[in-house]
Amino acid sequence: DSEEMISITFVGKDGEEKDIKVPVGMSMLEAAHENDIELEGKVYNSIFYSLILCFYVMSGACEGSLACSTCHVIVMDMEYYNKLEDPADEENDMLDLAFGLTETSRLGCQVIAKPELNGMRLAIPAATRNFAVDGYVPKPH
Ligand code: FES
């Protein structure tokens, strides 16, 4: 079949890395879910336990409808960041709510695999689990 795959590396908060193959057209959120093995009911025993768990907890609370920011990822190389489509206003608004926002932050549900992104590395922010982080007060709108 003609499905084209690219390589993406997810880097967890402890620096552990997971290389995955992502079909062109799939969002990074979906790709993460697909590679999380099964999200429910499975005994995790890989060294990627914390990475997977962290995705499970943080990812895709709104399932890609730009209503959460739990899918926040950090593009590790500016070169790749610059290859992404510009974020829509809705994405920027959600990113404003993300903990640990960086210059190369994006929402994983809005980053769609395309050939130019082959080799991209995405860091999972260390403290992005939810809004209950100590001392975090969401910006008023
Ligand atoms: Fe909610 Fe991406 S999954 S904004």
Short mmCIF file of C-alpha atoms and ligand atoms in Angstrom, two decimals:
data_model
loop_
_atom_site.label_atom_id
_atom_site.label_comp_id
_atom_site.label_asym_id
_atom_site.label_seq_id
_atom_site.Cartn_x
_atom_site.Cartn_y
_atom_site.Cartn_z
CA ASP A 1 0.00 0.00 0.00
CA SER A 2 1.02 3.58 -0.43
CA GLU A 3 0.85 4.67 3.18
CA GLU A 4 3.92 6.70 3.90
CA MET A 5 5.44 6.58 7.35
CA ILE A 6 7.74 9.03 9.08
CA SER A 7 9.88 8.57 12.18
CA ILE A 8 9.10 10.59 15.26
CA THR A 9 10.84 10.43 18.62
CA PHE A 10 9.01 11.22 21.84
CA VAL A 11 11.22 12.23 24.73
CA GLY A 12 9.78 11.76 28.18
CA LYS A 13 10.40 13.95 31.15
CA ASP A 14 13.19 11.74 32.42
CA GLY A 15 14.84 11.82 29.04
CA GLU A 16 13.75 8.38 27.97
CA GLU A 17 13.10 8.20 24.26
CA LYS A 18 10.61 6.32 22.21
CA ASP A 19 10.90 6.12 18.44
CA ILE A 20 7.71 5.53 16.59
CA LYS A 21 6.55 5.39 12.98
CA VAL A 22 3.67 7.64 12.11
CA PRO A 23 1.65 7.53 8.91
CA VAL A 24 1.44 10.78 6.98
CA GLY A 25 -1.80 12.52 7.85
CA MET A 26 -1.99 11.31 11.44
CA SER A 27 -1.80 13.75 14.34
CA MET A 28 0.88 13.38 16.98
CA LEU A 29 -1.84 12.88 19.55
CA GLU A 30 -3.29 9.92 17.67
CA ALA A 31 0.18 8.58 17.02
CA ALA A 32 0.98 8.73 20.71
CA HIS A 33 -2.21 6.95 21.57
CA GLU A 34 -1.59 4.29 18.97
CA ASN A 35 1.85 3.66 20.32
CA ASP A 36 0.90 3.74 23.95
CA ILE A 37 0.12 0.15 23.43
CA GLU A 38 -3.24 -0.22 25.07
CA LEU A 39 -4.27 2.57 27.30
CA GLU A 40 -6.50 0.53 29.50
CA GLY A 41 -6.15 -2.70 31.29
CA LYS A 42 -2.65 -3.57 30.25
CA VAL A 43 0.24 -4.22 32.58
CA TYR A 44 3.00 -1.92 31.50
CA ASN A 45 6.39 -3.45 31.84
CA SER A 46 8.58 -1.56 29.44
CA ILE A 47 11.16 1.04 30.27
CA PHE A 48 8.77 3.49 28.68
CA TYR A 49 6.31 3.02 31.46
CA SER A 50 6.50 6.57 32.69
CA LEU A 51 6.37 8.02 29.20
CA ILE A 52 3.31 5.99 28.39
CA LEU A 53 1.64 6.69 31.67
CA CYS A 54 2.30 10.33 31.29
CA PHE A 55 0.68 10.33 27.89
CA TYR A 56 -2.25 8.42 29.22
CA VAL A 57 -2.81 10.91 31.95
CA MET A 58 -2.15 14.03 29.98
CA SER A 59 -3.14 13.36 26.44
CA GLY A 60 -6.08 14.30 24.51
CA ALA A 61 -8.62 15.04 27.16
CA CYS A 62 -10.70 16.74 24.50
CA GLU A 63 -9.71 14.35 21.73
CA GLY A 64 -8.30 16.92 19.44
CA SER A 65 -11.03 19.52 19.51
CA LEU A 66 -8.76 22.27 20.83
CA ALA A 67 -10.48 22.47 24.16
CA CYS A 68 -7.85 21.31 26.58
CA SER A 69 -4.06 21.72 25.99
CA THR A 70 -3.28 18.45 27.70
CA CYS A 71 -1.68 17.30 24.46
CA HIS A 72 1.05 19.96 24.75
CA VAL A 73 4.33 18.88 23.21
CA ILE A 74 7.57 20.77 22.71
CA VAL A 75 9.23 20.55 19.32
CA MET A 76 12.88 20.04 20.23
CA ASP A 77 14.43 21.52 17.09
CA MET A 78 13.51 24.92 15.73
CA GLU A 79 14.20 23.55 12.27
CA TYR A 80 11.22 21.25 12.60
CA TYR A 81 9.09 23.76 14.41
CA ASN A 82 9.45 26.05 11.42
CA LYS A 83 8.15 23.34 9.12
CA LEU A 84 4.82 23.19 10.90
CA GLU A 85 1.74 25.05 9.81
CA ASP A 86 1.21 28.15 11.91
CA PRO A 87 -1.04 27.55 14.89
CA ALA A 88 -4.62 28.76 14.60
CA ASP A 89 -5.83 31.36 17.10
CA GLU A 90 -7.69 28.64 18.98
CA GLU A 91 -4.48 26.69 19.38
CA ASN A 92 -2.61 29.72 20.65
CA ASP A 93 -5.36 30.40 23.15
CA MET A 94 -5.12 26.86 24.44
CA LEU A 95 -1.35 26.95 24.52
CA ASP A 96 -1.56 30.00 26.76
CA LEU A 97 -3.13 27.71 29.32
CA ALA A 98 -0.49 25.04 29.00
CA PHE A 99 1.96 24.69 31.84
CA GLY A 100 5.58 25.05 30.85
CA LEU A 101 4.92 26.85 27.59
CA THR A 102 7.99 27.29 25.39
CA GLU A 103 8.74 29.04 22.11
CA THR A 104 8.38 25.78 20.26
CA SER A 105 5.32 24.45 22.06
CA ARG A 106 2.45 23.03 20.05
CA LEU A 107 -0.64 21.01 20.69
CA GLY A 108 -0.03 17.44 19.62
CA CYS A 109 -3.51 17.07 18.22
CA GLN A 110 -2.78 19.87 15.74
CA VAL A 111 0.57 18.60 14.51
CA ILE A 112 -0.07 16.38 11.52
CA ALA A 113 2.57 14.03 10.17
CA LYS A 114 3.98 15.02 6.78
CA PRO A 115 7.14 13.91 5.01
CA GLU A 116 9.19 17.00 5.96
CA LEU A 117 8.70 16.14 9.62
CA ASN A 118 10.57 12.86 9.34
CA GLY A 119 13.01 12.70 12.25
CA MET A 120 11.23 15.26 14.43
CA ARG A 121 11.74 14.99 18.18
CA LEU A 122 8.97 15.97 20.57
CA ALA A 123 9.49 16.48 24.27
CA ILE A 124 6.70 15.87 26.70
CA PRO A 125 6.64 18.83 29.07
CA ALA A 126 7.68 17.85 32.56
CA ALA A 127 4.84 19.49 34.43
CA THR A 128 1.94 19.59 32.06
CA ARG A 129 -0.27 16.97 33.57
CA ASN A 130 -3.22 19.10 34.42
CA PHE A 131 -4.23 22.37 35.95
CA ALA A 132 -3.72 21.18 39.48
CA VAL A 133 -0.01 21.86 39.47
CA ASP A 134 1.02 23.66 42.65
CA GLY A 135 1.06 27.36 42.32
CA TYR A 136 -0.31 27.39 38.81
CA VAL A 137 -2.97 29.96 38.19
CA PRO A 138 -4.49 30.04 34.70
CA LYS A 139 -4.31 33.39 32.99
CA PRO A 140 -7.65 35.20 33.00
CA HIS A 141 -9.18 35.77 29.56
FE1 FES B 1 -7.29 18.77 23.60
FE2 FES B 1 -5.26 18.68 21.82
S1 FES B 1 -6.35 17.04 22.67
S2 FES B 1 -6.26 20.41 22.63
#
